[in-house]
PDB file of C-alpha atoms in Angstrom:
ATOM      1  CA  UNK A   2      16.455   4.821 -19.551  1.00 96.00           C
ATOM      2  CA  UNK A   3      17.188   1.562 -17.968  1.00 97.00           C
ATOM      3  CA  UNK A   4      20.658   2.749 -16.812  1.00 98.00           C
ATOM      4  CA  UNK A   5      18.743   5.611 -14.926  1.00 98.00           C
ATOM      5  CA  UNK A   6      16.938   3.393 -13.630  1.00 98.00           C
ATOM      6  CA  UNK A   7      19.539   1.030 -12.169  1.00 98.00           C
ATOM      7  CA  UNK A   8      20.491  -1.067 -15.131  1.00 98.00           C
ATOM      8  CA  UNK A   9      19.433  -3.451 -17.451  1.00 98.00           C
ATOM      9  CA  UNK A  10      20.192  -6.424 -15.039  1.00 98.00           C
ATOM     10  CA  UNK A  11      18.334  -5.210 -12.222  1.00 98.00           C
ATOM     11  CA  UNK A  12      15.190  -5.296 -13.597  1.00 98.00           C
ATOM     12  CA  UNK A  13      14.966  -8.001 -15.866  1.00 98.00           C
ATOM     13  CA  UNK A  14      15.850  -9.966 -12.256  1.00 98.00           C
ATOM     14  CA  UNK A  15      12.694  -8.519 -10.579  1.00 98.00           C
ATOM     15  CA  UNK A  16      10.319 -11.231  -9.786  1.00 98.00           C
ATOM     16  CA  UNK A  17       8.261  -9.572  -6.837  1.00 98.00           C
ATOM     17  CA  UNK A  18       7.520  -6.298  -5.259  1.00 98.00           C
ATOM     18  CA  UNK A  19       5.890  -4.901  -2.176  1.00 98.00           C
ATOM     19  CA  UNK A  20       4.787  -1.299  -2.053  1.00 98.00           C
ATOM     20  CA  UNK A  21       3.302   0.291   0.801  1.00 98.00           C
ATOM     21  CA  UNK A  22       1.751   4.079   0.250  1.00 97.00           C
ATOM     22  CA  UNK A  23      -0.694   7.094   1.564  1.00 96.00           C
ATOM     23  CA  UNK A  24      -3.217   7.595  -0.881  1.00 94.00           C
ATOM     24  CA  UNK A  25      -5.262  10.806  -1.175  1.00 93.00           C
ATOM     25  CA  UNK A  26      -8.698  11.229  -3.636  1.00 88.00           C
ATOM     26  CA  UNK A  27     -11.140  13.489  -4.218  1.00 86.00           C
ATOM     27  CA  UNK A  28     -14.084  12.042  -3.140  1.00 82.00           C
ATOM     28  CA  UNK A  29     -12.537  10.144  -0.359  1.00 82.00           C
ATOM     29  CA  UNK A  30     -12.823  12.159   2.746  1.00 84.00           C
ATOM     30  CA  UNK A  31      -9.550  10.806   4.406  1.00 89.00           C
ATOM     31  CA  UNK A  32      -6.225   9.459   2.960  1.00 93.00           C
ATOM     32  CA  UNK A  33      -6.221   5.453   3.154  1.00 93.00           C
ATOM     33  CA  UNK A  34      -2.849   3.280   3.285  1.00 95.00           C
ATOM     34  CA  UNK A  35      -2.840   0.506   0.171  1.00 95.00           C
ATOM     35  CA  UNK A  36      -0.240  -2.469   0.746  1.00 97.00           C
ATOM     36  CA  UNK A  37       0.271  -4.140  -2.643  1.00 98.00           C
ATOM     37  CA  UNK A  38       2.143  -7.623  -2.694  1.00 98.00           C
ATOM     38  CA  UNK A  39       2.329  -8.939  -6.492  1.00 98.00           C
ATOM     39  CA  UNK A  40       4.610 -11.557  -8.325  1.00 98.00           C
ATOM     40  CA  UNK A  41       5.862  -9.932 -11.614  1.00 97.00           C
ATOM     41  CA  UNK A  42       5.407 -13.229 -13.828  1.00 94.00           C
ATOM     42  CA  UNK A  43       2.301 -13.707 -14.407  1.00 93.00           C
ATOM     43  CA  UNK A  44      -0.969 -11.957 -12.621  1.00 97.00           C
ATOM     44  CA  UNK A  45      -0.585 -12.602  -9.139  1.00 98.00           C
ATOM     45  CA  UNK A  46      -1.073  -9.934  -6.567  1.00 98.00           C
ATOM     46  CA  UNK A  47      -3.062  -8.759  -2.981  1.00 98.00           C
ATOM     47  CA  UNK A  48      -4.068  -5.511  -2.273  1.00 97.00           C
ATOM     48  CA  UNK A  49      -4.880  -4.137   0.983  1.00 96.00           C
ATOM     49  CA  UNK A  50      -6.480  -0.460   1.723  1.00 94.00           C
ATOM     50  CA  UNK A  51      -7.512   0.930   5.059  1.00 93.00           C
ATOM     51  CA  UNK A  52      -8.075   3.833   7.020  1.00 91.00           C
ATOM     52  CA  UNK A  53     -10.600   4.952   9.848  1.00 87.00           C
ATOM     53  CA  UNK A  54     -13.644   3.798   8.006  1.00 86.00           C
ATOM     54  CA  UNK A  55     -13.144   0.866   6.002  1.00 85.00           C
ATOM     55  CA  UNK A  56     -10.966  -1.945   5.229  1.00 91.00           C
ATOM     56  CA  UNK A  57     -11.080  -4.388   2.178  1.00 93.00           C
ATOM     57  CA  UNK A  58      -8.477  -6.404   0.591  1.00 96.00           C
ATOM     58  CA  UNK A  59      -8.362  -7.931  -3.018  1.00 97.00           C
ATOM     59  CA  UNK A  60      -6.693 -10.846  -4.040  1.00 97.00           C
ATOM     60  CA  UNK A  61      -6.255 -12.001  -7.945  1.00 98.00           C
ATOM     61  CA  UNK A  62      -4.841 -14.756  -9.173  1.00 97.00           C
ATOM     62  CA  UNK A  63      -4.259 -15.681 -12.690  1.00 96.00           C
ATOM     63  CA  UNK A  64      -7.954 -15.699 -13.849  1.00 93.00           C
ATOM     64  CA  UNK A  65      -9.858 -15.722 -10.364  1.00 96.00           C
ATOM     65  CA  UNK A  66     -10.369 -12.477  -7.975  1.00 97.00           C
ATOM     66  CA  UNK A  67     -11.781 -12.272  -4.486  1.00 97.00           C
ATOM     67  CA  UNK A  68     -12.581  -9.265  -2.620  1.00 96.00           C
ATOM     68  CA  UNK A  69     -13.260  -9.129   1.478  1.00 94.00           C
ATOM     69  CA  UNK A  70     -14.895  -6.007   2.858  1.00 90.00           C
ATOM     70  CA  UNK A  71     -15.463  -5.245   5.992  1.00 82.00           C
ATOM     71  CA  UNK A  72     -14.879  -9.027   6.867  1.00 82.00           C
ATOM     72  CA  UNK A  73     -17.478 -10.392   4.602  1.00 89.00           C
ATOM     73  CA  UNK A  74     -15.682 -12.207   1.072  1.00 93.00           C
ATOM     74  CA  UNK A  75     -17.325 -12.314  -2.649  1.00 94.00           C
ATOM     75  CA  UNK A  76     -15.977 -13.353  -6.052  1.00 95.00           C
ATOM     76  CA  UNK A  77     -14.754  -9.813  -8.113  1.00 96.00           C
ATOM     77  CA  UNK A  78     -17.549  -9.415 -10.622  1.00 96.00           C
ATOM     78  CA  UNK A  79     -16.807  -9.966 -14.311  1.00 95.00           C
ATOM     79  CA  UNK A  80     -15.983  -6.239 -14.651  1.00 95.00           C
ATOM     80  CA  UNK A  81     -13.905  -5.761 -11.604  1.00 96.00           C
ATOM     81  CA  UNK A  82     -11.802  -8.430 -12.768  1.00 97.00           C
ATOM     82  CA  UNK A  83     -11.689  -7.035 -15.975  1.00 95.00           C
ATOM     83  CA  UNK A  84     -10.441  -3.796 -14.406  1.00 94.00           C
ATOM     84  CA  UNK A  85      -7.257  -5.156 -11.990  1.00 96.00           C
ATOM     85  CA  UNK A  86      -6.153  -7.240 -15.430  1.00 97.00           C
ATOM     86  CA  UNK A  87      -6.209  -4.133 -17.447  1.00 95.00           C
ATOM     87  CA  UNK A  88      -4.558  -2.587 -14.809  1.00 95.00           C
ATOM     88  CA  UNK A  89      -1.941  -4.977 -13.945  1.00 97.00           C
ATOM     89  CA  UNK A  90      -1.074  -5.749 -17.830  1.00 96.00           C
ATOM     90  CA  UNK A  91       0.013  -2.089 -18.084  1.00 96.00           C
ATOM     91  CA  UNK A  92       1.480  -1.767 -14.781  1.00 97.00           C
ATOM     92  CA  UNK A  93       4.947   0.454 -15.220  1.00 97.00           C
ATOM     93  CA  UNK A  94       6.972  -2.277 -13.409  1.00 98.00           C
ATOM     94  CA  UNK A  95       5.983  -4.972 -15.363  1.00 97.00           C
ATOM     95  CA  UNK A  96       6.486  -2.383 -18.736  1.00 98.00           C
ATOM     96  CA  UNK A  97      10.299  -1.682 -17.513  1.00 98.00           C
ATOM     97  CA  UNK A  98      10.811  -4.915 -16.519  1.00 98.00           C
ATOM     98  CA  UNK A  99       9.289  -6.707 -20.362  1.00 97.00           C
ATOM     99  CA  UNK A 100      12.024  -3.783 -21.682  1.00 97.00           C
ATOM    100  CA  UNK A 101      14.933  -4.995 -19.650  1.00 98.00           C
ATOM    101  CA  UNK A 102      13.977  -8.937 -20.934  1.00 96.00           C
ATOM    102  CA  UNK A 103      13.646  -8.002 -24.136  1.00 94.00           C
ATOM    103  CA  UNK A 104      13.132 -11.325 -26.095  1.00 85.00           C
ATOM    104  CA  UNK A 105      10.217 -12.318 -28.304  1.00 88.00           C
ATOM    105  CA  UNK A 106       7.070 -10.189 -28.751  1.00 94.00           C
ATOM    106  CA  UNK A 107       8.679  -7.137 -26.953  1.00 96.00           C
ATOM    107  CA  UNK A 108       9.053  -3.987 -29.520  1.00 96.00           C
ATOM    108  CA  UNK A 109       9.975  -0.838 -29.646  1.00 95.00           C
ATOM    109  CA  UNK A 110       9.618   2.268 -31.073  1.00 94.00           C
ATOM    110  CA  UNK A 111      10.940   5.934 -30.644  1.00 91.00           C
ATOM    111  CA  UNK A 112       7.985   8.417 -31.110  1.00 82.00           C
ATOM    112  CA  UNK A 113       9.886  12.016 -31.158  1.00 75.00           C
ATOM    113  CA  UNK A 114      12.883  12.407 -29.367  1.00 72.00           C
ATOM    114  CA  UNK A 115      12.193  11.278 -25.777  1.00 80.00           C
ATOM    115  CA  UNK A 116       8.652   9.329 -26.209  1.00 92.00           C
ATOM    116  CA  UNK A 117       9.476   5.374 -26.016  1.00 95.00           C
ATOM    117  CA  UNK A 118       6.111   3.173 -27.432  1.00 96.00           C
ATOM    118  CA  UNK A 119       6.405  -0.365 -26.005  1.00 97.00           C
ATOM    119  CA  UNK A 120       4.770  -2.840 -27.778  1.00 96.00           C
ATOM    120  CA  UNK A 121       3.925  -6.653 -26.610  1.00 96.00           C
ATOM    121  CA  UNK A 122       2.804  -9.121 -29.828  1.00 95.00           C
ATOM    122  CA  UNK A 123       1.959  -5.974 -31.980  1.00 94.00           C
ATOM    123  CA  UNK A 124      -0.360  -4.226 -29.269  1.00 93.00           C
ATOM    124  CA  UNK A 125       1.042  -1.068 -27.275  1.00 94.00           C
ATOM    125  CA  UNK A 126       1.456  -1.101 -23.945  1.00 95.00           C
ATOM    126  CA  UNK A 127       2.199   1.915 -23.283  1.00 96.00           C
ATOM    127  CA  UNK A 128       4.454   5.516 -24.266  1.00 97.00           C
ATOM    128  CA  UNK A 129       7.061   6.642 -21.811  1.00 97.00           C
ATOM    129  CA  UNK A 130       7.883   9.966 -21.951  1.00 96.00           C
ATOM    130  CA  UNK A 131      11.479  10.770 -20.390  1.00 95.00           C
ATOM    131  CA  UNK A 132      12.431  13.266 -18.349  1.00 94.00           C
ATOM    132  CA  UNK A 133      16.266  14.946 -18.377  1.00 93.00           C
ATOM    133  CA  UNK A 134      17.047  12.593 -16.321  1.00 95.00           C
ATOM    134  CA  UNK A 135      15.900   9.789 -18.768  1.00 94.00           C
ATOM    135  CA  UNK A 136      12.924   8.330 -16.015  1.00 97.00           C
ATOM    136  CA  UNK A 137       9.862   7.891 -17.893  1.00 96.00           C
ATOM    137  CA  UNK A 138       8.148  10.830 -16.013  1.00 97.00           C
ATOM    138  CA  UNK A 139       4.871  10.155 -18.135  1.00 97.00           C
ATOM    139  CA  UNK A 140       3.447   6.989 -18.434  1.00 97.00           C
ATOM    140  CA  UNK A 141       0.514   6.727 -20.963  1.00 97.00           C
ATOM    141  CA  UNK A 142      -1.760   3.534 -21.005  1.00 96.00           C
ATOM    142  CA  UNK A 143      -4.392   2.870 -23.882  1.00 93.00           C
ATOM    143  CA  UNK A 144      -7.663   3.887 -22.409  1.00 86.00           C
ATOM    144  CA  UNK A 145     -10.247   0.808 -22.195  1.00 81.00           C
ATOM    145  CA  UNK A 146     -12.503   2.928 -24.675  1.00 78.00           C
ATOM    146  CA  UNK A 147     -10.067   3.013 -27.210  1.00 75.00           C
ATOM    147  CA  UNK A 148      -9.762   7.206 -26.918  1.00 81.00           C
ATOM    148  CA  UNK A 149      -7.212   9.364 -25.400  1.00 86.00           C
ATOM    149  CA  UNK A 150      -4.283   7.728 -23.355  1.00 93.00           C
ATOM    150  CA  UNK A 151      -4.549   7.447 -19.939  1.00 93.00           C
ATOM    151  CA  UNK A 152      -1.803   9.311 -18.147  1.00 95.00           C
ATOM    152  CA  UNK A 153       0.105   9.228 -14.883  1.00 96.00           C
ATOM    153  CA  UNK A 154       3.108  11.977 -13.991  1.00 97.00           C
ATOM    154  CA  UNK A 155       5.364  10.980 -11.704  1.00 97.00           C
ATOM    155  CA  UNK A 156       6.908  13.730  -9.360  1.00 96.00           C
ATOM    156  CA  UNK A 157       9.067  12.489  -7.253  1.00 97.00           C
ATOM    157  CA  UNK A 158      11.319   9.691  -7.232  1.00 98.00           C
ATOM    158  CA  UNK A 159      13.785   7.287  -4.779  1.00 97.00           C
ATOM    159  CA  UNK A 160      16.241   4.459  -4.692  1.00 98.00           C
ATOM    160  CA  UNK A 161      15.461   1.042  -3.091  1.00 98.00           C
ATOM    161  CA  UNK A 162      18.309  -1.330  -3.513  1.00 97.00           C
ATOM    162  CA  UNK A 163      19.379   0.005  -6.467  1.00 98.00           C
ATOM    163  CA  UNK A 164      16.221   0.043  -8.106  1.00 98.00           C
ATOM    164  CA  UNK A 165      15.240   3.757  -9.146  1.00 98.00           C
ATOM    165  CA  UNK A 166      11.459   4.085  -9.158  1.00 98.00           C
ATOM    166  CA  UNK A 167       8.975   6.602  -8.338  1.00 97.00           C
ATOM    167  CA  UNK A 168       7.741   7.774  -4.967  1.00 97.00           C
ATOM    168  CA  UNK A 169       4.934  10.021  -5.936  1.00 97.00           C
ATOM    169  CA  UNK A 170       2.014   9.131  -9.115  1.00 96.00           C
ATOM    170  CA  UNK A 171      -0.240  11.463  -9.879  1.00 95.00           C
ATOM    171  CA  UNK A 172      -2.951  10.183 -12.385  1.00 94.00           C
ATOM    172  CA  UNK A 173      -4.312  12.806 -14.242  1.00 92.00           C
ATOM    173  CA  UNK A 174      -7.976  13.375 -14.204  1.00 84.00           C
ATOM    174  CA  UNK A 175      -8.505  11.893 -10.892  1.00 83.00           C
ATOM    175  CA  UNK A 176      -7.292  14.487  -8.789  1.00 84.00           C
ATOM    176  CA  UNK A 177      -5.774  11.736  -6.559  1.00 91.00           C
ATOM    177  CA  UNK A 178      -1.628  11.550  -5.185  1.00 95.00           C
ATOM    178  CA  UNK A 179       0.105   8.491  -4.332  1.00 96.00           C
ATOM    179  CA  UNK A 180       2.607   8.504  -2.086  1.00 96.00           C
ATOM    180  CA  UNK A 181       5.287   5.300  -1.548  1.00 97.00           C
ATOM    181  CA  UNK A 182       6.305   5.136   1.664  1.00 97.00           C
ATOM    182  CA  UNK A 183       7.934   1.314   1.366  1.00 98.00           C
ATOM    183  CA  UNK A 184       8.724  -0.151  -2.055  1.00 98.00           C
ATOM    184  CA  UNK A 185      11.024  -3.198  -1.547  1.00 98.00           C
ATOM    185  CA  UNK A 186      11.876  -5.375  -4.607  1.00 98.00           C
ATOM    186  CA  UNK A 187      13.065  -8.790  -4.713  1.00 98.00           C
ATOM    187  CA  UNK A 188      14.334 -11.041  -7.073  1.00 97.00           C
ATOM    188  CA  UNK A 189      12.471 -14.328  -5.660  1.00 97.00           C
ATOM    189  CA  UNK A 190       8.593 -15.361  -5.431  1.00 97.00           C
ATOM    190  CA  UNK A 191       6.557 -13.282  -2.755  1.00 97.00           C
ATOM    191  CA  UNK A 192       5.977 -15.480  -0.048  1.00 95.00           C
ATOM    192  CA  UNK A 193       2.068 -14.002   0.413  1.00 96.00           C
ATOM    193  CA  UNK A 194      -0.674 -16.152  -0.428  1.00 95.00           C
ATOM    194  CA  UNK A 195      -2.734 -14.272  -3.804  1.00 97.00           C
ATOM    195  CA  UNK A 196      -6.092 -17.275  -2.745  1.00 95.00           C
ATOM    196  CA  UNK A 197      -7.909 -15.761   0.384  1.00 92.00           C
ATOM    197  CA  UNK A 198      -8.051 -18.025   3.713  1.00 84.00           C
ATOM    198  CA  UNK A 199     -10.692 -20.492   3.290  1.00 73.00           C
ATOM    199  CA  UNK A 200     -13.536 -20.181   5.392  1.00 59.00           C
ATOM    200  CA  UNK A 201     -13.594 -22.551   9.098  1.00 49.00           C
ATOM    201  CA  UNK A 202     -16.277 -25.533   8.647  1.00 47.00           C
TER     202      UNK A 202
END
């Protein structure tokens, strides 16, 4: 799998990772543009979604999230937070990337004959289910109720300097589509500050 996906090396070097991408939901009248800057150690990333009718952008870092909306800023509540953690703890990336490092707390387990479990200090991140190709075209995520997986298929895929990573998600049971339109991986710190600007006196 990681040799589809442009070796070993490559992604155990990925420290940060900007995607832009059109995102279209049911229940969202138009399609709104997210621009995602996050650092891969550690929980560090900015999220910014627009279109026509509103613009907000998130920032978490480590244990602290912010959230400015429509130019006015608040503290993420408790469960917000809680949500963007879960999130970002079983982000694919981050899953290929803990696979390509290897090293201490980082299992694995064949479940059938192309169904990868990836485990982290005994607790599953997640099941990858290859494709032909060997890209994890299924990417299930332990649901925060403990239940059935969570699942994303991915349906189309690119190359970005080397790296081979998807270029359309579709997470199932949202009727939503996510489109990359810039995904641009680097193996230094992003340069974007994850704090919002502080107020003027």
């Amino acid at each position: 799998m990681l040799e589809a996906l442009g070796g070993r090396e490559r992604w155990a070097s990925l420290a940060s990772l900007y995607i832009r991408a059109t995102h279209v939901e049911k229940g969202i009248p138009k399609p709104y543009r997210s621009e995602i800057w996050r650092n891969l150690d550690g929980v560090q990333f900015k999220i910014v979604q627009q279109n026509a009718d509103y613009h907000q952008t998130v920032f978490v870092n480590g244990r602290e999230g912010w959230l400015i909306h429509n130019g006015e800023m608040r503290a993420l509540t408790q469960e917000q937070l809680a949500g963007l953690l879960r999130w970002d703890k079983h982000l694919v990336y981050k899953t290929i990337r803990k696979i390509a490092l290897g090293g201490r707390g980082i299992g694995l387990k064949l479940d059938g004959g192309r169904r990868l479990e990836v485990y982290e200090n005994g607790e599953r991140l997640a099941t990858l289910e290859l494709d032909g190709q060997r890209r994890p075209s299924k990417y299930y995520t332990p649901a925060p109720d403990g239940k059935a997986d969570s699942l994303t298929v991915y349906t189309a895929w690119g190359v970005s300097d080397g790296y081979v990573h998807p270029t359309v998600s579709e997470p199932q049971g949202l009727e939503a589509v996510y489109r990359a339109e810039v995904w641009k991986p680097s193996s230094g710190p992003s340069a974007v500050e994850f704090t919002p600007p502080r107020p003027r006196p």
